[in-house]
Coordinates of C-alpha atoms in Angstrom, one line a residue:
S1 CA 0.0 -0.1 0.4
A2 CA 0.8 3.7 -0.3
A3 CA 1.2 3.9 3.6
S4 CA 3.5 1.0 3.7
I5 CA 6.0 2.8 1.0
D6 CA 7.2 5.5 3.9
Q7 CA 9.0 2.3 5.3
F8 CA 11.0 1.4 2.1
D9 CA 14.9 2.1 1.7
P10 CA 16.2 4.3 -1.5
Q11 CA 16.7 1.2 -3.5
A12 CA 12.9 0.2 -2.7
L13 CA 11.8 3.7 -3.6
A14 CA 13.5 3.7 -6.6
N15 CA 12.9 0.1 -7.8
T16 CA 8.9 0.7 -7.3
A17 CA 9.1 4.2 -9.2
W18 CA 10.8 2.6 -12.2
A19 CA 8.8 -0.9 -12.0
F20 CA 5.3 1.1 -12.2
A21 CA 6.6 3.8 -14.7
T22 CA 8.1 0.9 -17.0
A23 CA 4.9 -0.5 -17.3
G24 CA 2.9 2.5 -18.2
H25 CA 1.0 2.6 -14.7
P26 CA 1.4 6.2 -13.8
S27 CA -0.1 5.4 -10.5
P28 CA -0.7 9.3 -8.6
L29 CA -0.9 8.4 -5.6
L30 CA 1.9 5.7 -5.3
F31 CA 3.9 8.4 -6.9
D32 CA 2.8 10.7 -4.1
A33 CA 3.9 8.2 -1.8
V34 CA 7.3 7.4 -3.1
A35 CA 8.0 11.2 -3.3
R36 CA 7.3 12.0 0.6
A37 CA 9.6 9.1 1.5
S38 CA 12.2 10.0 -1.5
A39 CA 12.4 13.7 0.2
A40 CA 12.7 12.3 3.6
S41 CA 15.6 10.0 2.4
I42 CA 17.0 11.8 -0.5
D43 CA 20.9 11.9 0.9
Q44 CA 21.0 8.3 1.0
F45 CA 20.2 7.9 -2.8
K46 CA 22.9 5.9 -4.7
P47 CA 23.2 7.3 -8.5
Q48 CA 21.8 4.4 -9.9
E49 CA 18.8 4.9 -7.4
L50 CA 18.8 8.8 -8.2
T51 CA 18.6 8.3 -12.2
N52 CA 16.0 5.6 -11.8
T53 CA 13.6 7.8 -9.6
A54 CA 14.4 10.6 -11.9
W55 CA 13.4 9.1 -15.1
A56 CA 10.6 7.1 -13.5
F57 CA 9.0 10.4 -12.4
A58 CA 9.8 12.0 -15.9
T59 CA 7.8 8.6 -17.4
A60 CA 4.8 9.5 -15.2
D61 CA 4.6 12.8 -15.9
H62 CA 4.3 13.1 -11.8
L63 CA 6.1 16.3 -10.1
L64 CA 9.4 15.3 -7.9
P65 CA 10.0 16.9 -4.5
D66 CA 11.9 20.2 -5.0
A67 CA 14.2 18.7 -2.2
F68 CA 14.5 15.8 -4.6
R69 CA 15.3 17.9 -7.8
R70 CA 18.1 20.2 -5.2
H71 CA 20.0 17.4 -4.7
L72 CA 19.8 15.1 -8.3
M73 CA 21.5 18.3 -10.0
Q74 CA 23.6 19.0 -7.0
A75 CA 24.5 15.1 -7.4
V76 CA 24.5 14.7 -11.0
T77 CA 27.6 15.8 -12.2
S78 CA 30.3 13.7 -10.2
A79 CA 32.1 11.1 -11.7
E80 CA 29.4 8.5 -10.6
F81 CA 27.1 9.6 -13.2
A82 CA 29.6 8.7 -16.0
T83 CA 27.7 5.2 -17.4
N84 CA 26.0 6.0 -20.5
E85 CA 22.8 4.3 -18.6
H86 CA 22.3 7.2 -16.0
L87 CA 23.5 9.8 -18.8
A88 CA 20.9 8.6 -21.1
Q89 CA 18.0 8.5 -18.5
L90 CA 18.8 12.4 -17.2
H91 CA 18.6 12.9 -20.9
Q92 CA 15.1 11.8 -20.5
W93 CA 14.5 13.9 -17.3
Q94 CA 15.8 17.1 -18.7
L95 CA 13.5 16.7 -21.7
W96 CA 10.7 16.4 -19.2
N97 CA 11.6 19.6 -17.3
R98 CA 11.3 21.1 -20.8
E99 CA 8.0 19.9 -21.3
R100 CA 7.3 21.3 -18.2
R101 CA 9.1 25.0 -18.7
A102 CA 10.8 24.2 -15.5
K103 CA 14.8 25.3 -15.4
V104 CA 17.8 22.7 -15.2
D105 CA 20.7 24.3 -13.6
L106 CA 23.4 21.8 -15.2
P107 CA 26.1 22.6 -17.6
D108 CA 25.6 22.7 -20.8
G109 CA 28.7 20.5 -21.8
F110 CA 26.9 17.9 -19.1
L111 CA 23.2 18.0 -21.0
R112 CA 25.4 17.3 -24.3
R113 CA 26.7 14.6 -22.7
C114 CA 23.5 13.3 -21.2
Q115 CA 21.9 13.4 -25.1
A116 CA 25.2 12.1 -26.8
A117 CA 24.9 8.9 -24.5
F118 CA 20.9 8.6 -25.1
M119 CA 22.2 8.2 -28.9
A120 CA 25.1 6.2 -28.4
S121 CA 23.3 3.0 -29.7
P122 CA 22.7 2.6 -32.7
P123 CA 19.3 1.9 -34.3
K124 CA 18.4 -1.9 -35.5
P125 CA 15.6 -1.6 -37.8
S126 CA 13.5 -4.8 -37.0
R127 CA 12.2 -6.7 -40.2
M128 CA 8.9 -5.7 -39.4
Q129 CA 10.0 -1.9 -39.8
R130 CA 11.4 -2.6 -43.3
Q131 CA 8.5 -4.1 -44.0
V132 CA 6.1 -1.2 -43.4
E133 CA 9.0 1.1 -44.9
A134 CA 8.8 -1.3 -48.4
T135 CA 5.2 -0.8 -48.4
L136 CA 5.1 3.2 -48.2
V137 CA 7.9 3.1 -50.7
S138 CA 5.3 1.2 -52.9
L139 CA 3.1 3.7 -52.9
S140 CA 5.3 6.1 -54.0
M141 CA 5.7 8.4 -51.0
P142 CA 9.0 10.2 -50.0
V143 CA 10.1 8.1 -47.1
R144 CA 13.2 8.7 -44.6
A145 CA 14.2 5.7 -42.1
E146 CA 15.8 6.0 -38.8
V147 CA 14.8 10.0 -38.4
F148 CA 17.2 11.6 -35.7
T149 CA 15.6 14.6 -34.1
D150 CA 16.3 17.5 -32.2
E151 CA 15.6 15.9 -28.8
G152 CA 18.1 13.1 -29.7
Y153 CA 14.9 10.5 -30.7
S154 CA 15.1 8.0 -33.7
I155 CA 12.0 8.2 -35.7
D156 CA 11.5 4.9 -37.1
V157 CA 10.4 6.3 -40.3
V158 CA 9.1 9.8 -41.5
V159 CA 6.8 9.7 -44.7
N160 CA 5.8 12.6 -46.7
F161 CA 1.9 12.3 -46.8
Q162 CA -0.7 14.7 -48.3
G163 CA 2.0 17.4 -47.7
A164 CA 2.9 16.5 -43.9
E165 CA 6.0 14.8 -42.1
V166 CA 4.4 12.3 -40.4
G167 CA 6.5 10.0 -38.2
V168 CA 5.7 6.1 -38.4
E169 CA 6.5 4.3 -35.1
V170 CA 6.6 0.3 -36.2
D171 CA 6.4 -1.2 -32.5
G172 CA 6.9 -4.7 -31.9
P173 CA 6.1 -7.1 -28.3
S174 CA 8.6 -5.2 -26.4
H175 CA 7.0 -2.2 -27.0
F176 CA 4.0 -3.3 -25.1
F177 CA 2.5 -5.0 -21.7
G178 CA 0.1 -7.0 -23.2
R179 CA -1.8 -4.7 -25.8
D180 CA -0.9 -1.6 -24.0
P181 CA 1.9 0.6 -24.4
S182 CA 4.9 0.3 -22.2
G183 CA 6.1 3.4 -20.2
P184 CA 9.0 4.3 -22.2
T185 CA 7.0 3.9 -25.7
L186 CA 4.7 6.3 -23.8
L187 CA 7.3 8.5 -22.7
K188 CA 9.2 8.8 -26.5
R189 CA 5.5 9.5 -28.0
R190 CA 4.9 12.4 -25.9
Q191 CA 8.3 14.1 -25.5
L192 CA 8.2 13.7 -29.5
R193 CA 4.4 15.3 -29.9
K194 CA 4.9 18.0 -27.3
L195 CA 8.7 18.9 -27.7
G196 CA 9.2 18.4 -31.3
G197 CA 5.8 19.2 -32.5
W198 CA 5.6 15.5 -34.6
K199 CA 2.6 13.8 -35.6
L200 CA 2.9 10.6 -34.8
C201 CA 1.1 7.2 -35.7
S202 CA 1.9 3.6 -34.8
V203 CA 1.9 0.4 -36.6
P204 CA 1.2 -1.8 -33.3
Y205 CA 2.2 -5.6 -34.3
W206 CA -0.5 -7.6 -34.0
E207 CA -2.8 -4.9 -37.0
W208 CA 0.7 -5.1 -39.1
D209 CA 0.2 -9.2 -38.7
E210 CA -3.2 -8.8 -39.9
V211 CA -2.2 -7.5 -42.9
W212 CA 0.8 -8.0 -43.8
S213 CA 0.4 -11.0 -46.2
D214 CA -1.8 -8.9 -48.6
A215 CA -0.1 -5.8 -50.7
P216 CA -3.4 -4.2 -51.3
R217 CA -4.4 -4.7 -47.8
R218 CA -1.2 -3.6 -46.1
Q219 CA -1.0 -0.3 -48.6
Q220 CA -4.6 0.3 -47.5
Y221 CA -4.1 0.0 -43.8
L222 CA -1.2 2.5 -44.0
L223 CA -2.8 4.9 -45.9
Q224 CA -5.8 4.9 -43.4
L225 CA -3.9 5.0 -40.6
L226 CA -1.6 8.4 -42.4
R227 CA -5.2 9.9 -42.8
R228 CA -6.5 9.4 -39.4
T229 CA -3.3 10.8 -37.7
L230 CA -3.2 14.3 -39.7
E231 CA -7.1 14.4 -38.8
A232 CA -6.5 14.0 -35.1

């Protein structure tokens, strides 16, 4: 229960927030309880616990206590935050602050390191992504694959449709819990739309599986998806 969270140590607090955020469950009451307990024990948090918690609150779009924010910004420039995993999480956290128009008082050089860490892993297009890209090409549309945005995200496919650029995210099973989008997937979509102004649509793997074997059906599916995206 939220009441028992007050008894959690920093690792348990960070792991709880991270798990709920990853699963795409914002759970406001739980995050309120984690926020209270984190503020009370902030000086005991290790670097990974700090970054996991900061990322979780960014993903859930839930406000962090001022004490946590202050401690995080004091701690993050230490050598202990040198791993790419920590820096990548902090990049998405600082993007979240941009979403909320909150100031992040960190050196520009450090923020650039965070974005570089976030972009360090090269995209690995899936077979499904290549199928979607090929189908869009067959419709004589201008298509670009793995397009990096100013925010550091890579959009699977960008297509010019009816004079507008639309980002097409090809989402396999790792992007979902059941058929609900995961927290990281929701965070990416939200930040691309809010910060980058992108028009985005998603091709879920189960819908693609239904149309893939029939060329006219998969073409019609993508055309309808693009039209709905522009109309939204």
